[in-house]
PDB file of C-alpha atoms in Angstrom:
ATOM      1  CA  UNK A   1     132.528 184.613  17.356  1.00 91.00           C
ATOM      2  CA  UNK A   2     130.529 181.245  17.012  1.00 92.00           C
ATOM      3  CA  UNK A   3     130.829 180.509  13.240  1.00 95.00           C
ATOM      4  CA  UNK A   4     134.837 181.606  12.808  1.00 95.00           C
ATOM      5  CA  UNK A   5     136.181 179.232  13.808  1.00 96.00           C
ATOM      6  CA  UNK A   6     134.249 176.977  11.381  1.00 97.00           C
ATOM      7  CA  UNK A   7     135.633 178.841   8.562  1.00 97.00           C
ATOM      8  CA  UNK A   8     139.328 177.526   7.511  1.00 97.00           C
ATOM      9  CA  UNK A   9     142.130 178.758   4.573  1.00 96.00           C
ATOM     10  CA  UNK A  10     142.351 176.332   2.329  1.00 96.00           C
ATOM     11  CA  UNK A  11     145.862 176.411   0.415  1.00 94.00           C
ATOM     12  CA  UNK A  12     146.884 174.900  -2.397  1.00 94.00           C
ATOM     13  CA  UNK A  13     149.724 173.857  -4.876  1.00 89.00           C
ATOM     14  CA  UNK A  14     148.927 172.579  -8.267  1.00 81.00           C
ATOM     15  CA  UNK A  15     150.830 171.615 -11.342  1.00 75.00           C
ATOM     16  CA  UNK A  16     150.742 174.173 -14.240  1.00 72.00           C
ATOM     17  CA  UNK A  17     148.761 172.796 -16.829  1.00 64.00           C
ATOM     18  CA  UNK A  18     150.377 172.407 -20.033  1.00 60.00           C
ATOM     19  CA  UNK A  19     153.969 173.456 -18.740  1.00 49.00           C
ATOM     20  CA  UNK A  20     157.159 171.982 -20.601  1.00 52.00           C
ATOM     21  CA  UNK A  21     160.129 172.697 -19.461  1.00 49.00           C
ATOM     22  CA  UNK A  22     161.991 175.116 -22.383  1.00 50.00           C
ATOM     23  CA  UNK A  23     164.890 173.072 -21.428  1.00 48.00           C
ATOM     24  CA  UNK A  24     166.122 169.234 -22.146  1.00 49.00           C
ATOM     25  CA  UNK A  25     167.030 168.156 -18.784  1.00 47.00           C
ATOM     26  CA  UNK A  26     164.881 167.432 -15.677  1.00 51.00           C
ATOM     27  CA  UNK A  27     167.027 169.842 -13.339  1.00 47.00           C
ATOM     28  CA  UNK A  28     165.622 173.213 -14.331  1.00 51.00           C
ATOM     29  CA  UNK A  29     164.374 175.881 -12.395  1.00 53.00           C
ATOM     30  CA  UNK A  30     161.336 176.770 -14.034  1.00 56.00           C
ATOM     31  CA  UNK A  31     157.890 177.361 -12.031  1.00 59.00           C
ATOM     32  CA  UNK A  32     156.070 174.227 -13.140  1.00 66.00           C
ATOM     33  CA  UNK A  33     153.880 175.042  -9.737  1.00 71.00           C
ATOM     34  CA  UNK A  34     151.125 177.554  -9.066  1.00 76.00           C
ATOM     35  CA  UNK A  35     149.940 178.325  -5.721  1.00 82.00           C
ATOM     36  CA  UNK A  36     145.392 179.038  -5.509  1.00 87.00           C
ATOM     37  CA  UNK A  37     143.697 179.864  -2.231  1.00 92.00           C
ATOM     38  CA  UNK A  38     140.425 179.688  -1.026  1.00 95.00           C
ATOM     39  CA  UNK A  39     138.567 178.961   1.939  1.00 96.00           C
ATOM     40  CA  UNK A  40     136.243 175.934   3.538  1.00 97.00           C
ATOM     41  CA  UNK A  41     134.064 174.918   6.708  1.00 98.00           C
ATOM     42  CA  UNK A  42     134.474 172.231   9.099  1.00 98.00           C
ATOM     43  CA  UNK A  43     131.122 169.807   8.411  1.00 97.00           C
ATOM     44  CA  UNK A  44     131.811 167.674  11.024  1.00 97.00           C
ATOM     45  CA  UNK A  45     133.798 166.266  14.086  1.00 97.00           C
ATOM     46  CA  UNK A  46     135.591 163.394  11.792  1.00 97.00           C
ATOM     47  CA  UNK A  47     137.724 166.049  10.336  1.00 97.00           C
ATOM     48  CA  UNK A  48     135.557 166.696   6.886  1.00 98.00           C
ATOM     49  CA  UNK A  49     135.285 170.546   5.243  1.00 98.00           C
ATOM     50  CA  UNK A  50     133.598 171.615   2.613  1.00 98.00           C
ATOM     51  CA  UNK A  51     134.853 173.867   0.160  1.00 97.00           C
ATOM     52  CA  UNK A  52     134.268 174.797  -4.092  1.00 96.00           C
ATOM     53  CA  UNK A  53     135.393 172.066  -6.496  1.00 95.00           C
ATOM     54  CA  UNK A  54     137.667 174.502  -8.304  1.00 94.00           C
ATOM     55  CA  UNK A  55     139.605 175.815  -5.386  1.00 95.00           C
ATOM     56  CA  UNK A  56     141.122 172.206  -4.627  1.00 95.00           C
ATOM     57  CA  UNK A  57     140.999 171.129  -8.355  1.00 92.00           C
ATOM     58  CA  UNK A  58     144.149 169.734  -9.636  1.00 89.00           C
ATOM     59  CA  UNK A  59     146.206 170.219  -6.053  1.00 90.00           C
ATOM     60  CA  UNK A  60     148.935 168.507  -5.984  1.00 90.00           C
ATOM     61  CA  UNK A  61     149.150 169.469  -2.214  1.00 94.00           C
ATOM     62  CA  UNK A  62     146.284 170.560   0.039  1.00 96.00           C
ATOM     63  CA  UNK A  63     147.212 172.632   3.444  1.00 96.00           C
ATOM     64  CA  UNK A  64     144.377 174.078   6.003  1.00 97.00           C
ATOM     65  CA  UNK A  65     144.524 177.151   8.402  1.00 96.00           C
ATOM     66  CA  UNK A  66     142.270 177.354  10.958  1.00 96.00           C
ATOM     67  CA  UNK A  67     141.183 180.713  12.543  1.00 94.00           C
ATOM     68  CA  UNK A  68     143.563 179.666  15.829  1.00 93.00           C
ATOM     69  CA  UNK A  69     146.776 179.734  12.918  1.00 94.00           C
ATOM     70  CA  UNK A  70     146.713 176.021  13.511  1.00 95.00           C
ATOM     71  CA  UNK A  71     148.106 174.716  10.047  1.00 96.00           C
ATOM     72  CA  UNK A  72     147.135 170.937   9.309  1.00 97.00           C
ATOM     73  CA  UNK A  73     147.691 169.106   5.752  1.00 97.00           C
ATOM     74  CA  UNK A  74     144.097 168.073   4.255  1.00 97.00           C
ATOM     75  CA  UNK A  75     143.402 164.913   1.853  1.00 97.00           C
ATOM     76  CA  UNK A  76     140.442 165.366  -0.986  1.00 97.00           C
ATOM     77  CA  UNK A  77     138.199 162.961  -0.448  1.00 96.00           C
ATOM     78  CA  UNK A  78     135.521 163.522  -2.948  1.00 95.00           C
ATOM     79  CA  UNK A  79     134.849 166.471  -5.446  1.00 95.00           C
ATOM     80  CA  UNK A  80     131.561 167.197  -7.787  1.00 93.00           C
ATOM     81  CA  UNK A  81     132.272 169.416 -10.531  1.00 91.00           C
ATOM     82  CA  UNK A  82     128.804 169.797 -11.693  1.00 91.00           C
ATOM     83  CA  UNK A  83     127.819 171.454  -7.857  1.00 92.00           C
ATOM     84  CA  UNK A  84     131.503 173.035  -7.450  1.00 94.00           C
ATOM     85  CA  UNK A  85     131.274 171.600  -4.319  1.00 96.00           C
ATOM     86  CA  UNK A  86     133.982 169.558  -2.666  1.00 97.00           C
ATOM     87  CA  UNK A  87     135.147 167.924   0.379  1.00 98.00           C
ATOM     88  CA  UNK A  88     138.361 167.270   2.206  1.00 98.00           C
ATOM     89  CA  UNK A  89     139.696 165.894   5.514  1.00 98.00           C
ATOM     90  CA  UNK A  90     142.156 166.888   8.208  1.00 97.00           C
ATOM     91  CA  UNK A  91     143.506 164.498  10.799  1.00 96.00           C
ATOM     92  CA  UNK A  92     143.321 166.658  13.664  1.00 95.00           C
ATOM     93  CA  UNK A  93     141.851 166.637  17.785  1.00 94.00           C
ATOM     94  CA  UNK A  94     138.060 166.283  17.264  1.00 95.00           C
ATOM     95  CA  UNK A  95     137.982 169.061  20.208  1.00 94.00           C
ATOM     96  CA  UNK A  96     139.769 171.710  17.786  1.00 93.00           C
ATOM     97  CA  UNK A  97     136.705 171.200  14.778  1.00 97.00           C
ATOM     98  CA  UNK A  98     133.429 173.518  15.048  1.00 97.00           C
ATOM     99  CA  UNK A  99     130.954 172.028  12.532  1.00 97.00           C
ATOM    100  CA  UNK A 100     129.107 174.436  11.131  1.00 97.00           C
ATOM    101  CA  UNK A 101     124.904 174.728  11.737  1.00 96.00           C
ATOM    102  CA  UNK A 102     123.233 174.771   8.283  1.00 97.00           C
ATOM    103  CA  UNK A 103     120.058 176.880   7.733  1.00 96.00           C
ATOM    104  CA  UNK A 104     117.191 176.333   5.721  1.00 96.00           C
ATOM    105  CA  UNK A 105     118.127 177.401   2.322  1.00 96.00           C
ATOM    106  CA  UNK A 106     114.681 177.004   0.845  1.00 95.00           C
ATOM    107  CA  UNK A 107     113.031 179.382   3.562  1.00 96.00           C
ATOM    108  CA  UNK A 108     114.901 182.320   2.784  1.00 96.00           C
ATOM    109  CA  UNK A 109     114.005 185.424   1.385  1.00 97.00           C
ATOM    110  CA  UNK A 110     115.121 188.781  -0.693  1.00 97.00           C
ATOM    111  CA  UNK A 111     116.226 191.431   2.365  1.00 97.00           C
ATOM    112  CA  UNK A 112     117.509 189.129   4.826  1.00 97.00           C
ATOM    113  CA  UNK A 113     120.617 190.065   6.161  1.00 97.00           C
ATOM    114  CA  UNK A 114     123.791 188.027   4.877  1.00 97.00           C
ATOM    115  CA  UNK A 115     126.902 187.468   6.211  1.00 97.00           C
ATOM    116  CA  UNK A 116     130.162 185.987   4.639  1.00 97.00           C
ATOM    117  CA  UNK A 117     132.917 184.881   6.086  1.00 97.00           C
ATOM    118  CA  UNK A 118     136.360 183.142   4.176  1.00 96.00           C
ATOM    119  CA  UNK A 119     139.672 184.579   3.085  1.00 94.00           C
ATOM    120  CA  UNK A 120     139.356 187.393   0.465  1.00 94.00           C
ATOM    121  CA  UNK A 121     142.985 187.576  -1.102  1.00 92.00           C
ATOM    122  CA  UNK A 122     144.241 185.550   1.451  1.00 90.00           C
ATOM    123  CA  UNK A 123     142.509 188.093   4.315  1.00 93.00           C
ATOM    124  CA  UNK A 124     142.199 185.579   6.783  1.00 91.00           C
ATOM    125  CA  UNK A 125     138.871 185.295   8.745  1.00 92.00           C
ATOM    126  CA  UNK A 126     137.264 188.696   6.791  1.00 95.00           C
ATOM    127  CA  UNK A 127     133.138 188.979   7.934  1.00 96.00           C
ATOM    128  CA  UNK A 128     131.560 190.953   5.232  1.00 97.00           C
ATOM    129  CA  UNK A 129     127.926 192.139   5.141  1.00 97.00           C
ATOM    130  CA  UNK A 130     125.260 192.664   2.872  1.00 97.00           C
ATOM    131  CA  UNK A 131     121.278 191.457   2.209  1.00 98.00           C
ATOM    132  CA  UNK A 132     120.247 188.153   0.116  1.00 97.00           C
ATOM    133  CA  UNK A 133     119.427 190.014  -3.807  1.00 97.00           C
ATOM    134  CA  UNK A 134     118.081 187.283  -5.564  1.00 95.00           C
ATOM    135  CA  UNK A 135     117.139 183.798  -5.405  1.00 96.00           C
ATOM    136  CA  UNK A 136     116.760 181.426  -7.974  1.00 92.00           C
ATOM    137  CA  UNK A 137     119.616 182.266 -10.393  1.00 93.00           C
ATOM    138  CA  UNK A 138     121.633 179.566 -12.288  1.00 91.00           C
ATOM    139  CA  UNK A 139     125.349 179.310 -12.244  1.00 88.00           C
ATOM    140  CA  UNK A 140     127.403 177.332 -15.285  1.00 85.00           C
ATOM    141  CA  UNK A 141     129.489 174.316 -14.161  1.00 78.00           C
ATOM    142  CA  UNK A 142     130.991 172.828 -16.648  1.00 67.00           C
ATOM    143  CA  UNK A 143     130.863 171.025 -20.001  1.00 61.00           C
ATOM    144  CA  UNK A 144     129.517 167.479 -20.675  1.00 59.00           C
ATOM    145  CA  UNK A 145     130.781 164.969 -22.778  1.00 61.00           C
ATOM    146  CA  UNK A 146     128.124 165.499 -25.134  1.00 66.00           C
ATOM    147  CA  UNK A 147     129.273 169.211 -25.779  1.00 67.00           C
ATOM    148  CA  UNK A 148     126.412 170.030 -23.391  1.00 67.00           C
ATOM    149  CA  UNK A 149     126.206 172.169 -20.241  1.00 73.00           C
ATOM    150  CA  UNK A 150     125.762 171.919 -16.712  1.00 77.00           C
ATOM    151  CA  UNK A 151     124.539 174.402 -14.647  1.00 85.00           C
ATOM    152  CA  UNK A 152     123.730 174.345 -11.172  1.00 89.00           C
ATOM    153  CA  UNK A 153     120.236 175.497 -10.193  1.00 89.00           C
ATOM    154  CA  UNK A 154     118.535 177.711  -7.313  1.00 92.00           C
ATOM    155  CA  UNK A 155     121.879 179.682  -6.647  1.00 95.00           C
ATOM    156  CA  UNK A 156     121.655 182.208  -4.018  1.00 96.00           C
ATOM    157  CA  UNK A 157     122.639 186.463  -4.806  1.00 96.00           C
ATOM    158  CA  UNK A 158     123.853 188.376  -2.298  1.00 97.00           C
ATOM    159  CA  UNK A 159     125.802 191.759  -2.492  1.00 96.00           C
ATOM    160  CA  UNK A 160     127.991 190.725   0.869  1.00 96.00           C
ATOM    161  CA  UNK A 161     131.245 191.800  -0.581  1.00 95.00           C
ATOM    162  CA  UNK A 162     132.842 188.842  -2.437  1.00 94.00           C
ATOM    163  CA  UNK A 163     136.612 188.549  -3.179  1.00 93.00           C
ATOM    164  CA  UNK A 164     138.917 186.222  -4.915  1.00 92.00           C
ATOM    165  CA  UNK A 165     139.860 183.893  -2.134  1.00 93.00           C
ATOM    166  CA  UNK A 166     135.964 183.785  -0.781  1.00 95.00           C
ATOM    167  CA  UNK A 167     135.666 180.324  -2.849  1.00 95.00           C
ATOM    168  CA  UNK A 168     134.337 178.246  -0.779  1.00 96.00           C
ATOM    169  CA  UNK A 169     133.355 179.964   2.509  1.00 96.00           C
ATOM    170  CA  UNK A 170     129.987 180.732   3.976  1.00 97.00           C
ATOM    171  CA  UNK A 171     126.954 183.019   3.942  1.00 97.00           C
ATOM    172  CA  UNK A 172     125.202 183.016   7.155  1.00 98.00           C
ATOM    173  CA  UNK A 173     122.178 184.805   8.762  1.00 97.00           C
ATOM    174  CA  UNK A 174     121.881 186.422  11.523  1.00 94.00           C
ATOM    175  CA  UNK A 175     121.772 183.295  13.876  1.00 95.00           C
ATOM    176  CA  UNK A 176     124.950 181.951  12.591  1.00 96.00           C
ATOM    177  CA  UNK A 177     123.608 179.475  10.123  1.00 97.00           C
ATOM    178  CA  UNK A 178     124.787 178.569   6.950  1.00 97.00           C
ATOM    179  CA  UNK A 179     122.738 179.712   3.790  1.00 97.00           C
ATOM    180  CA  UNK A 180     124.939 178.543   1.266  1.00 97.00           C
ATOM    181  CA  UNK A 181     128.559 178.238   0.080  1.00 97.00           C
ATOM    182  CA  UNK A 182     129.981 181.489  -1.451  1.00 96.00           C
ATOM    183  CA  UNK A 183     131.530 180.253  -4.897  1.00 93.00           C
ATOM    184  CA  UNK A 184     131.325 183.340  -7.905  1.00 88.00           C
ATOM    185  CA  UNK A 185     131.023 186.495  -8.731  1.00 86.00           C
ATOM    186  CA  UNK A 186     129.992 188.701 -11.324  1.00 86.00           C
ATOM    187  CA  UNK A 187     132.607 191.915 -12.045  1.00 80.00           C
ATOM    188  CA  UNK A 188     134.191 192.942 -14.919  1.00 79.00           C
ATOM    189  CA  UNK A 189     137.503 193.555 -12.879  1.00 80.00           C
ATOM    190  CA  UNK A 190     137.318 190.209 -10.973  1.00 76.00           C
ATOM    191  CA  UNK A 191     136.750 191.722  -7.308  1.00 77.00           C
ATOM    192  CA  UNK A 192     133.618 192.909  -5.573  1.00 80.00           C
ATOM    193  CA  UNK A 193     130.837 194.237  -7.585  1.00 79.00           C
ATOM    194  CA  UNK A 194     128.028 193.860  -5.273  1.00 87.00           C
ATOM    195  CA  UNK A 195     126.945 191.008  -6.719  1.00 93.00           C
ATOM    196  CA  UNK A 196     128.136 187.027  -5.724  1.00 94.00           C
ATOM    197  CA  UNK A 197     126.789 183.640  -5.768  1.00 95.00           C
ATOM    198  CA  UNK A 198     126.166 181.149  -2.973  1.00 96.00           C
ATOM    199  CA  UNK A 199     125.463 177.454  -3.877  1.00 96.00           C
ATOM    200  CA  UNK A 200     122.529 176.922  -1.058  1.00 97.00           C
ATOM    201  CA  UNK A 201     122.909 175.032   1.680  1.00 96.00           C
ATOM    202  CA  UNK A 202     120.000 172.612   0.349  1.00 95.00           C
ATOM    203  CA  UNK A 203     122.330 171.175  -2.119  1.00 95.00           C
ATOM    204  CA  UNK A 204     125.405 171.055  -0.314  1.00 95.00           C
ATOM    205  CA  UNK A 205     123.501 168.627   2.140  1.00 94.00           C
ATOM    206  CA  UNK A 206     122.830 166.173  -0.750  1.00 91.00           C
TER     207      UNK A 206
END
């Protein structure tokens, strides 16, 4: 009841990458748009949310539900790749945006209860619930220049059921707070397999 309404749908549209049109006019109608979803948290009462770098990545257009069915359009405002972490605004009542209450990532502990909340295949608002697994794993990010890798470090496991669509949402405990940022999974059929990854709420405050 307290931390839903923190947790928003984040929608968006994106160019296809590498699309040409098969034809040689501009008036075609060929797809050259994709639709991704995902979900975010309110940080704060200016209208900021967090949410994964590669749910908003590449959007042409950027549209947020709240748990009310308010629907607002959102601006990205800055985006890490190396953290998948990312942040957009909404320009909406300050009375209508529950920040979220972080937790103390570095306190907890293998067996606590965990609890996520986001939009698993577009399942608006779903509260799944498991036990932190692991701490301590690290989770690729991306590719530098150099040819080298980045990967981001301390990442939290939990087997809360994780879905496609639980990008960017939370893990809480059982006060409400925010552990981390739900972001990956591990499956071979790309849905749950009892075992996801949270980016901790240490590094999303930095």
């Amino acid at each position: 009841t307290r931390v839903n309404p923190s947790v928003v749908y984040v929608r968006v549209i994106s160019e296809i990458p590498g699309f040409e049109s098969p034809f040689n006019f501009p008036f075609d109608d060929m797809p050259r748009f994709q639709q991704g979803l995902g979900s975010g948290f309110v940080w704060d009462k200016e209208g900021h949310i967090v949410t994964n770098n590669h749910v908003v990545e590449g959007a042409e257009d950027i549209e947020v539900t709240f748990s009310d069915g308010t629907i607002v359009p959102a601006t990205l405002i800055g985006a890490d790749p190396d953290s998948d972490l990312a942040v957009i605004k909404v320009d909406i009542d300050a009375d209508m945006l529950v920040p979220v209450t972080l937790a103390d990532s570095t306190k907890v502990k293998v067996g606590e209860l965990a609890i996520a909340i986001g939009n698993p295949f577009g399942l608006q608002n779903t509260m799944t619930v498991g036990i932190i697994s692991a701490l301590g794993r690290t989770l690729p990010a991306g590719t530098a220049s150099n040819g080298g890798t980045y990967s981001i470090p301390n990442i939290i496991q939990t087997d809360a059921p994780i879905n496609p669509g639980n990008s960017g949402g939370v893990l809480v405990d059982d006060t409400g707070k925010v552990i981390g940022v739900t972001t990956a999974i591990e499956s071979t059929s790309n849905s749950n397999a009892g075992i996801g990854f949270v980016i901790p709420s240490e590094i999303v405050s930095k």
